[in-house]
mmCIF file of C-alpha atoms and ligand atoms in Angstrom:
data_model
loop_
_atom_site.group_PDB
_atom_site.id
_atom_site.type_symbol
_atom_site.label_atom_id
_atom_site.label_comp_id
_atom_site.label_asym_id
_atom_site.label_seq_id
_atom_site.Cartn_x
_atom_site.Cartn_y
_atom_site.Cartn_z
ATOM 1 C CA MET A 1 0.000 0.000 0.000
ATOM 2 C CA GLU A 2 2.779 2.425 0.949
ATOM 3 C CA GLN A 3 4.623 1.891 -2.326
ATOM 4 C CA PHE A 4 1.349 2.214 -4.252
ATOM 5 C CA VAL A 5 0.494 5.538 -2.590
ATOM 6 C CA ARG A 6 3.968 7.059 -3.052
ATOM 7 C CA GLY A 7 3.940 6.244 -6.755
ATOM 8 C CA LEU A 8 0.333 7.286 -7.365
ATOM 9 C CA PRO A 9 0.369 10.456 -9.510
ATOM 10 C CA LYS A 10 -1.472 13.235 -7.675
ATOM 11 C CA THR A 11 -1.682 16.954 -7.070
ATOM 12 C CA GLU A 12 -1.459 18.752 -3.759
ATOM 13 C CA LEU A 13 -3.844 21.688 -3.349
ATOM 14 C CA HIS A 14 -3.626 22.556 0.335
ATOM 15 C CA VAL A 15 -0.146 23.101 1.706
ATOM 16 C CA HIS A 16 1.145 26.211 3.488
ATOM 17 C CA ILE A 17 4.762 26.742 2.510
ATOM 18 C CA GLU A 18 5.502 28.153 5.980
ATOM 19 C CA GLY A 19 4.134 24.875 7.364
ATOM 20 C CA THR A 20 6.802 22.884 5.496
ATOM 21 C CA LEU A 21 9.602 24.391 7.625
ATOM 22 C CA GLU A 22 11.294 21.303 9.050
ATOM 23 C CA PRO A 23 13.129 21.693 12.388
ATOM 24 C CA ASP A 24 16.542 21.062 10.798
ATOM 25 C CA LEU A 25 16.028 23.855 8.250
ATOM 26 C CA MET A 26 14.655 26.038 11.081
ATOM 27 C CA PHE A 27 17.970 25.614 12.929
ATOM 28 C CA GLU A 28 20.020 26.162 9.800
ATOM 29 C CA LEU A 29 18.214 29.433 9.003
ATOM 30 C CA ALA A 30 18.324 30.587 12.639
ATOM 31 C CA GLY A 31 22.106 30.103 12.558
ATOM 32 C CA ARG A 32 22.505 31.781 9.186
ATOM 33 C CA ASN A 33 20.472 34.805 10.340
ATOM 34 C CA SER A 34 21.679 34.946 13.969
ATOM 35 C CA ILE A 35 18.212 34.433 15.376
ATOM 36 C CA ALA A 36 17.758 32.904 18.832
ATOM 37 C CA LEU A 37 15.268 30.017 18.941
ATOM 38 C CA PRO A 38 13.345 29.063 22.067
ATOM 39 C CA TYR A 39 14.506 25.457 21.474
ATOM 40 C CA GLY A 40 17.875 23.814 22.116
ATOM 41 C CA SER A 41 17.574 20.952 19.652
ATOM 42 C CA VAL A 42 15.495 19.407 16.891
ATOM 43 C CA GLU A 43 14.134 16.972 19.498
ATOM 44 C CA GLU A 44 12.968 19.875 21.683
ATOM 45 C CA VAL A 45 11.205 21.422 18.698
ATOM 46 C CA ARG A 46 9.388 18.199 17.946
ATOM 47 C CA ALA A 47 8.419 17.817 21.613
ATOM 48 C CA ALA A 48 6.770 21.270 21.473
ATOM 49 C CA TYR A 49 4.453 20.112 18.670
ATOM 50 C CA GLU A 50 1.536 19.070 20.870
ATOM 51 C CA PHE A 51 -1.523 21.057 19.876
ATOM 52 C CA ASP A 52 -4.901 21.549 21.596
ATOM 53 C CA ASP A 53 -6.509 23.378 18.684
ATOM 54 C CA LEU A 54 -5.750 25.537 15.640
ATOM 55 C CA GLN A 55 -4.660 28.597 17.637
ATOM 56 C CA SER A 56 -2.156 26.702 19.786
ATOM 57 C CA PHE A 57 -0.519 25.551 16.538
ATOM 58 C CA LEU A 58 -0.621 28.984 14.880
ATOM 59 C CA ASP A 59 1.191 30.573 17.844
ATOM 60 C CA ILE A 60 4.201 28.296 17.267
ATOM 61 C CA TYR A 61 3.949 28.416 13.472
ATOM 62 C CA TYR A 62 4.044 32.223 13.255
ATOM 63 C CA GLU A 63 6.909 32.370 15.760
ATOM 64 C CA ALA A 64 8.989 29.868 13.764
ATOM 65 C CA ALA A 65 8.514 31.872 10.549
ATOM 66 C CA ALA A 66 10.810 34.545 12.029
ATOM 67 C CA VAL A 67 13.865 32.538 10.872
ATOM 68 C CA LEU A 68 12.880 33.291 7.256
ATOM 69 C CA GLN A 69 14.676 36.511 6.360
ATOM 70 C CA THR A 70 16.287 36.544 2.931
ATOM 71 C CA GLU A 71 15.288 35.639 -0.619
ATOM 72 C CA ASP A 72 17.600 32.613 -0.321
ATOM 73 C CA ASP A 73 15.740 31.457 2.816
ATOM 74 C CA PHE A 74 12.390 31.511 1.031
ATOM 75 C CA ALA A 75 13.935 29.759 -1.969
ATOM 76 C CA ASP A 76 15.454 27.039 0.243
ATOM 77 C CA LEU A 77 12.097 26.475 1.949
ATOM 78 C CA MET A 78 10.316 26.104 -1.375
ATOM 79 C CA SER A 79 13.028 23.857 -2.890
ATOM 80 C CA ALA A 80 12.859 21.502 0.092
ATOM 81 C CA TYR A 81 9.066 21.199 -0.165
ATOM 82 C CA LEU A 82 9.054 20.602 -3.921
ATOM 83 C CA ALA A 83 11.678 17.848 -3.607
ATOM 84 C CA ARG A 84 9.718 16.071 -0.869
ATOM 85 C CA ALA A 85 6.416 16.418 -2.696
ATOM 86 C CA ALA A 86 7.892 15.083 -5.944
ATOM 87 C CA ALA A 87 9.141 12.030 -4.028
ATOM 88 C CA ASP A 88 5.517 11.503 -2.923
ATOM 89 C CA GLY A 89 4.202 11.318 -6.478
ATOM 90 C CA VAL A 90 3.004 14.931 -6.541
ATOM 91 C CA ARG A 91 3.017 16.121 -10.161
ATOM 92 C CA HIS A 92 1.598 19.554 -9.415
ATOM 93 C CA ALA A 93 1.198 21.620 -6.234
ATOM 94 C CA GLU A 94 -0.839 24.784 -5.628
ATOM 95 C CA ILE A 95 0.975 26.309 -2.678
ATOM 96 C CA PHE A 96 -0.287 28.797 -0.084
ATOM 97 C CA PHE A 97 1.891 31.535 1.287
ATOM 98 C CA ASP A 98 1.101 34.169 3.931
ATOM 99 C CA PRO A 99 2.789 37.443 2.904
ATOM 100 C CA GLN A 100 1.495 39.302 5.964
ATOM 101 C CA THR A 101 3.362 36.918 8.292
ATOM 102 C CA HIS A 102 6.550 38.284 6.753
ATOM 103 C CA THR A 103 5.697 41.900 5.917
ATOM 104 C CA GLU A 104 4.438 42.415 9.510
ATOM 105 C CA ARG A 105 8.010 41.765 10.678
ATOM 106 C CA GLY A 106 9.605 44.033 8.095
ATOM 107 C CA ILE A 107 10.357 41.606 5.253
ATOM 108 C CA ASP A 108 9.505 42.971 1.827
ATOM 109 C CA ALA A 109 6.811 41.023 -0.055
ATOM 110 C CA GLY A 110 9.096 40.959 -3.102
ATOM 111 C CA THR A 111 11.827 39.160 -1.119
ATOM 112 C CA VAL A 112 9.322 36.445 -0.238
ATOM 113 C CA ILE A 113 7.830 36.021 -3.696
ATOM 114 C CA ARG A 114 11.090 36.230 -5.666
ATOM 115 C CA GLY A 115 12.550 33.485 -3.459
ATOM 116 C CA PHE A 116 9.586 31.203 -4.140
ATOM 117 C CA VAL A 117 9.589 31.917 -7.850
ATOM 118 C CA ARG A 118 13.297 31.153 -8.198
ATOM 119 C CA ALA A 119 12.913 27.806 -6.404
ATOM 120 C CA ARG A 120 9.899 26.873 -8.510
ATOM 121 C CA GLN A 121 11.812 27.638 -11.702
ATOM 122 C CA GLN A 122 14.771 25.512 -10.537
ATOM 123 C CA ALA A 123 12.634 22.541 -9.426
ATOM 124 C CA ALA A 124 12.846 19.136 -11.094
ATOM 125 C CA PRO A 125 10.681 18.979 -14.233
ATOM 126 C CA GLU A 126 8.524 16.179 -12.723
ATOM 127 C CA ILE A 127 6.668 18.685 -10.538
ATOM 128 C CA THR A 128 4.951 21.920 -11.527
ATOM 129 C CA SER A 129 3.516 24.392 -9.079
ATOM 130 C CA SER A 130 1.665 27.649 -8.603
ATOM 131 C CA LEU A 131 1.240 30.098 -5.735
ATOM 132 C CA ILE A 132 -1.875 31.091 -3.793
ATOM 133 C CA LEU A 133 -1.591 34.299 -1.776
ATOM 134 C CA CYS A 134 -3.482 33.953 1.514
ATOM 135 C CA PHE A 135 -4.950 36.766 3.550
ATOM 136 C CA LEU A 136 -4.650 36.308 7.331
ATOM 137 C CA ARG A 137 -8.186 36.452 8.704
ATOM 138 C CA HIS A 138 -7.094 37.493 12.219
ATOM 139 C CA LEU A 139 -5.867 40.778 10.700
ATOM 140 C CA PRO A 140 -8.259 43.476 9.410
ATOM 141 C CA PRO A 141 -9.368 43.547 5.761
ATOM 142 C CA GLU A 142 -7.391 46.772 5.276
ATOM 143 C CA SER A 143 -4.233 44.756 5.889
ATOM 144 C CA ALA A 144 -5.399 42.236 3.274
ATOM 145 C CA LEU A 145 -5.865 45.049 0.754
ATOM 146 C CA GLU A 146 -2.348 46.241 1.510
ATOM 147 C CA ALA A 147 -0.978 42.717 1.036
ATOM 148 C CA LEU A 148 -2.642 42.550 -2.373
ATOM 149 C CA GLU A 149 -1.151 45.905 -3.384
ATOM 150 C CA GLN A 150 2.322 44.824 -2.258
ATOM 151 C CA ALA A 151 2.005 41.658 -4.339
ATOM 152 C CA ARG A 152 0.688 43.474 -7.411
ATOM 153 C CA PRO A 153 4.083 43.715 -9.190
ATOM 154 C CA TYR A 154 4.358 39.909 -8.935
ATOM 155 C CA LEU A 155 0.840 38.855 -9.882
ATOM 156 C CA GLU A 156 2.033 37.035 -13.008
ATOM 157 C CA HIS A 157 3.556 34.498 -10.565
ATOM 158 C CA ILE A 158 0.435 34.115 -8.413
ATOM 159 C CA GLN A 159 -2.566 32.051 -9.437
ATOM 160 C CA GLY A 160 -4.965 32.245 -6.527
ATOM 161 C CA VAL A 161 -6.121 34.037 -3.413
ATOM 162 C CA GLY A 162 -6.961 32.308 -0.122
ATOM 163 C CA LEU A 163 -8.000 33.007 3.457
ATOM 164 C CA ASP A 164 -6.345 31.331 6.441
ATOM 165 C CA SER A 165 -5.321 31.662 10.117
ATOM 166 C CA GLY A 166 -7.605 31.441 13.155
ATOM 167 C CA GLU A 167 -11.129 30.707 11.979
ATOM 168 C CA LYS A 168 -13.193 30.960 15.170
ATOM 169 C CA GLY A 169 -14.723 34.421 15.422
ATOM 170 C CA ASN A 170 -13.198 35.439 12.062
ATOM 171 C CA PRO A 171 -15.921 34.876 9.433
ATOM 172 C CA PRO A 172 -15.319 35.422 5.710
ATOM 173 C CA GLN A 173 -17.661 38.400 5.220
ATOM 174 C CA PRO A 174 -15.212 41.252 6.038
ATOM 175 C CA PHE A 175 -12.922 40.014 3.243
ATOM 176 C CA ALA A 176 -15.463 40.578 0.470
ATOM 177 C CA GLU A 177 -13.663 43.662 -0.874
ATOM 178 C CA PRO A 178 -10.102 42.225 -0.798
ATOM 179 C CA TYR A 179 -11.451 39.160 -2.647
ATOM 180 C CA ARG A 180 -13.336 41.283 -5.161
ATOM 181 C CA ARG A 181 -10.129 43.115 -6.005
ATOM 182 C CA ALA A 182 -8.033 39.945 -6.091
ATOM 183 C CA VAL A 183 -10.475 38.295 -8.487
ATOM 184 C CA GLU A 184 -10.568 41.452 -10.597
ATOM 185 C CA ALA A 185 -6.767 41.141 -10.780
ATOM 186 C CA GLY A 186 -7.170 37.610 -12.177
ATOM 187 C CA LEU A 187 -6.664 35.444 -9.066
ATOM 188 C CA ARG A 188 -8.747 32.290 -8.514
ATOM 189 C CA PRO A 189 -10.534 32.435 -5.141
ATOM 190 C CA VAL A 190 -10.357 29.665 -2.529
ATOM 191 C CA ALA A 191 -10.864 29.907 1.252
ATOM 192 C CA HIS A 192 -10.340 27.973 4.466
ATOM 193 C CA ALA A 193 -13.791 27.397 5.938
ATOM 194 C CA GLY A 194 -15.447 24.826 8.158
ATOM 195 C CA GLU A 195 -12.199 23.631 9.757
ATOM 196 C CA GLU A 196 -13.090 24.747 13.298
ATOM 197 C CA GLY A 197 -15.693 27.288 12.240
ATOM 198 C CA PRO A 198 -19.357 26.525 11.498
ATOM 199 C CA ALA A 199 -20.996 25.446 8.237
ATOM 200 C CA GLY A 200 -22.261 29.027 7.912
ATOM 201 C CA TYR A 201 -18.689 30.129 7.186
ATOM 202 C CA VAL A 202 -18.611 27.707 4.244
ATOM 203 C CA TRP A 203 -21.792 29.255 2.832
ATOM 204 C CA ALA A 204 -20.214 32.704 3.255
ATOM 205 C CA ALA A 205 -16.958 31.602 1.611
ATOM 206 C CA LEU A 206 -18.991 30.449 -1.400
ATOM 207 C CA ASP A 207 -21.558 33.231 -1.603
ATOM 208 C CA VAL A 208 -19.649 36.263 -0.304
ATOM 209 C CA LEU A 209 -16.086 35.491 -1.411
ATOM 210 C CA GLY A 210 -17.009 33.406 -4.457
ATOM 211 C CA ALA A 211 -14.636 30.623 -3.392
ATOM 212 C CA GLU A 212 -14.167 27.952 -6.083
ATOM 213 C CA ARG A 213 -12.686 25.495 -3.565
ATOM 214 C CA ILE A 214 -13.128 25.111 0.163
ATOM 215 C CA ASP A 215 -10.051 24.321 2.239
ATOM 216 C CA HIS A 216 -10.935 21.736 4.918
ATOM 217 C CA GLY A 217 -14.749 22.108 4.958
ATOM 218 C CA VAL A 218 -15.233 19.168 7.317
ATOM 219 C CA ARG A 219 -17.836 21.055 9.371
ATOM 220 C CA ALA A 220 -20.013 21.359 6.249
ATOM 221 C CA TRP A 221 -21.209 17.892 7.232
ATOM 222 C CA ASP A 222 -23.410 19.558 9.900
ATOM 223 C CA ASP A 223 -25.603 21.037 7.133
ATOM 224 C CA PRO A 224 -27.162 18.528 4.690
ATOM 225 C CA ALA A 225 -28.264 21.298 2.293
ATOM 226 C CA LEU A 226 -24.657 22.456 2.083
ATOM 227 C CA VAL A 227 -23.362 18.938 1.424
ATOM 228 C CA GLU A 228 -25.911 18.662 -1.368
ATOM 229 C CA ARG A 229 -24.727 21.946 -2.847
ATOM 230 C CA LEU A 230 -21.039 20.955 -2.675
ATOM 231 C CA ALA A 231 -21.821 17.687 -4.445
ATOM 232 C CA GLY A 232 -24.195 19.219 -6.997
ATOM 233 C CA GLU A 233 -21.839 22.035 -8.008
ATOM 234 C CA ARG A 234 -18.681 19.873 -7.843
ATOM 235 C CA ILE A 235 -17.108 22.285 -5.356
ATOM 236 C CA PRO A 236 -13.906 20.612 -4.140
ATOM 237 C CA LEU A 237 -12.935 20.205 -0.493
ATOM 238 C CA THR A 238 -9.196 20.116 0.202
ATOM 239 C CA MET A 239 -9.049 17.939 3.306
ATOM 240 C CA CYS A 240 -6.015 17.388 5.524
ATOM 241 C CA PRO A 241 -6.489 14.324 7.743
ATOM 242 C CA LEU A 242 -3.292 14.496 9.846
ATOM 243 C CA SER A 243 -3.869 18.207 10.458
ATOM 244 C CA ASN A 244 -7.403 17.488 11.656
ATOM 245 C CA GLN A 245 -6.054 14.800 13.958
ATOM 246 C CA GLU A 246 -3.228 16.905 15.407
ATOM 247 C CA LEU A 247 -5.428 20.011 15.890
ATOM 248 C CA GLN A 248 -8.097 17.898 17.624
ATOM 249 C CA VAL A 249 -10.754 18.463 14.940
ATOM 250 C CA PHE A 250 -10.940 14.654 14.758
ATOM 251 C CA PRO A 251 -8.665 13.456 17.590
ATOM 252 C CA ASP A 252 -9.358 9.894 16.460
ATOM 253 C CA LEU A 253 -8.909 9.663 12.696
ATOM 254 C CA ARG A 254 -11.432 6.830 12.594
ATOM 255 C CA ASP A 255 -14.104 9.480 13.234
ATOM 256 C CA HIS A 256 -13.067 11.552 10.199
ATOM 257 C CA ASN A 257 -15.913 12.275 7.772
ATOM 258 C CA LEU A 258 -13.873 12.164 4.518
ATOM 259 C CA LYS A 259 -15.464 8.918 3.312
ATOM 260 C CA LYS A 260 -18.959 10.164 4.165
ATOM 261 C CA PHE A 261 -18.345 13.161 1.903
ATOM 262 C CA MET A 262 -17.004 10.887 -0.848
ATOM 263 C CA ASP A 263 -20.072 8.670 -0.586
ATOM 264 C CA ALA A 264 -22.273 11.779 -0.782
ATOM 265 C CA GLY A 265 -20.657 12.595 -4.138
ATOM 266 C CA VAL A 266 -18.452 15.473 -2.963
ATOM 267 C CA LEU A 267 -15.150 16.106 -4.763
ATOM 268 C CA VAL A 268 -12.849 15.406 -1.812
ATOM 269 C CA THR A 269 -9.052 15.671 -1.973
ATOM 270 C CA VAL A 270 -6.280 14.687 0.472
ATOM 271 C CA ASN A 271 -3.497 17.121 1.341
ATOM 272 C CA SER A 272 -0.884 17.843 4.008
ATOM 273 C CA ASP A 273 -1.652 21.417 5.257
ATOM 274 C CA ASP A 274 1.492 21.939 7.391
ATOM 275 C CA PRO A 275 3.471 18.722 6.974
ATOM 276 C CA ALA A 276 6.476 19.713 9.114
ATOM 277 C CA TYR A 277 4.143 20.178 12.090
ATOM 278 C CA PHE A 278 1.557 17.433 11.674
ATOM 279 C CA GLY A 279 3.691 14.364 11.125
ATOM 280 C CA GLY A 280 3.603 13.811 7.414
ATOM 281 C CA TYR A 281 3.528 14.877 3.795
ATOM 282 C CA VAL A 282 0.720 14.142 1.379
ATOM 283 C CA GLY A 283 1.545 10.444 0.963
ATOM 284 C CA ASP A 284 1.463 9.998 4.737
ATOM 285 C CA ASN A 285 -1.977 11.630 4.743
ATOM 286 C CA TYR A 286 -3.284 9.180 2.115
ATOM 287 C CA LEU A 287 -1.891 6.269 4.133
ATOM 288 C CA ALA A 288 -3.218 7.489 7.490
ATOM 289 C CA ILE A 289 -6.752 8.094 6.261
ATOM 290 C CA ALA A 290 -6.767 4.828 4.296
ATOM 291 C CA GLU A 291 -5.816 2.933 7.426
ATOM 292 C CA ALA A 292 -8.259 4.789 9.700
ATOM 293 C CA LEU A 293 -11.273 4.514 7.379
ATOM 294 C CA ASP A 294 -10.342 1.222 5.727
ATOM 295 C CA LEU A 295 -10.235 2.825 2.275
ATOM 296 C CA SER A 296 -9.727 0.597 -0.741
ATOM 297 C CA ARG A 297 -7.145 1.021 -3.463
ATOM 298 C CA ASP A 298 -9.975 2.241 -5.715
ATOM 299 C CA ASP A 299 -10.818 4.918 -3.136
ATOM 300 C CA LEU A 300 -7.200 6.105 -3.184
ATOM 301 C CA VAL A 301 -7.170 6.212 -6.971
ATOM 302 C CA GLN A 302 -10.432 8.198 -6.818
ATOM 303 C CA LEU A 303 -8.836 10.669 -4.390
ATOM 304 C CA ALA A 304 -5.876 11.128 -6.747
ATOM 305 C CA ARG A 305 -8.271 11.664 -9.677
ATOM 306 C CA ASN A 306 -10.209 14.181 -7.584
ATOM 307 C CA SER A 307 -6.980 16.058 -6.848
ATOM 308 C CA VAL A 308 -6.407 16.505 -10.571
ATOM 309 C CA GLU A 309 -10.000 17.529 -11.289
ATOM 310 C CA ALA A 310 -10.027 20.007 -8.386
ATOM 311 C CA SER A 311 -6.794 21.720 -9.492
ATOM 312 C CA PHE A 312 -6.464 24.910 -11.509
ATOM 313 C CA LEU A 313 -4.511 23.109 -14.243
ATOM 314 C CA SER A 314 -5.461 23.407 -17.917
ATOM 315 C CA ASP A 315 -7.874 20.834 -19.327
ATOM 316 C CA ASP A 316 -5.040 19.353 -21.403
ATOM 317 C CA ARG A 317 -2.765 18.835 -18.433
ATOM 318 C CA LYS A 318 -5.649 17.422 -16.378
ATOM 319 C CA GLU A 319 -6.380 14.924 -19.118
ATOM 320 C CA ALA A 320 -2.720 13.893 -19.321
ATOM 321 C CA LEU A 321 -2.535 13.388 -15.560
ATOM 322 C CA GLN A 322 -5.774 11.373 -15.493
ATOM 323 C CA GLU A 323 -4.289 9.131 -18.182
ATOM 324 C CA GLU A 324 -1.154 8.771 -16.096
ATOM 325 C CA ILE A 325 -3.268 7.705 -13.114
ATOM 326 C CA THR A 326 -5.184 5.187 -15.254
ATOM 327 C CA ALA A 327 -1.940 3.649 -16.518
ATOM 328 C CA TYR A 328 -0.449 3.552 -13.031
ATOM 329 C CA ALA A 329 -3.511 1.906 -11.483
ATOM 330 C CA ALA A 330 -3.593 -0.693 -14.273
ATOM 331 C CA SER A 331 0.124 -1.510 -14.003
ATOM 332 C CA ALA A 332 0.027 -1.735 -10.202
ATOM 333 C CA SER A 333 -2.940 -4.114 -10.000
HETATM 334 N N1 ADE B 1 -2.398 28.351 8.399
HETATM 335 C C1 ADE B 1 -1.596 27.296 8.364
HETATM 336 N N2 ADE B 1 -2.273 26.173 8.601
HETATM 337 C C2 ADE B 1 -3.559 26.543 8.798
HETATM 338 C C3 ADE B 1 -4.756 25.846 9.063
HETATM 339 N N3 ADE B 1 -4.787 24.527 9.222
HETATM 340 N N4 ADE B 1 -5.883 26.568 9.217
HETATM 341 C C4 ADE B 1 -5.868 27.877 9.083
HETATM 342 N N5 ADE B 1 -4.775 28.587 8.832
HETATM 343 C C5 ADE B 1 -3.629 27.927 8.683
HETATM 344 ZN ZN1 ZN B 2 -4.592 25.109 5.737
#
């Protein structure tokens, strides 16, 4: 099963590049930039990764991002992720980044984006990628508008706009104007919704922000009319099983509702969210959810197909990847 999953061609549509910062790179960058870390060793870092909820994770995640200072740092982070993803059978990744996390501490948005772009251009040809600029929902919409303006010179390198950070008490509605402008500038809208927040936030992400994909969306299960809409309109959910387990959304993965959504006809995908913090990259997420929910090989192939369909790739590339999946599934059986 492990070998099958690692070789299965797939896309990854929900990964925060700042969440791919492995402890060893964190130490390397801290040394390079003379930044003191509150940890003495890689083991101490890993021991600190015990989370009660989303916010307890975000506190550590934003703090760790301080080691990222130069264009080279952002390039190294991106290169490391792309290499690991490619080894997991990822043929294409649509990657979130949080410019405000960096501009708030005095790093120029251009430094961040140029680093990512350079790494993407130097990546192995087996994996393509695009960038999704996320607005931090715990900051005011004015800050989101500013982030968009700062990114404007680089928009040719950015494909989408997203919304992340602490969801409870931070509904989508105030971000209507930043989204309107981002979409006007040509970005494809997605949004985190229904991770810890209620199903109502998923409705708002769809109807107020115009989101084409919902990141997480597990709480949509509470509202049957919403599940019906997601299925009927083929609105993808980018689910992240190990994240949900580690952030206590589903402390026991056997209670995860991914298969229920699949059975209801929803276009569900499997992704890693913040793999350096939650114990695994995308392949590990496929394996963990397969084990917990007793998924079949056909289910896993379906999830890989869904990941292609749910992507922002061209129809031609989607078709080529679906053919690759068909050939792989046939040769492996
Ligand atoms: N930023 C990084 N990971 C996140 C998550 N799981 N939810 C919301 N914001 C995030
Ligand atoms: Zn996320």
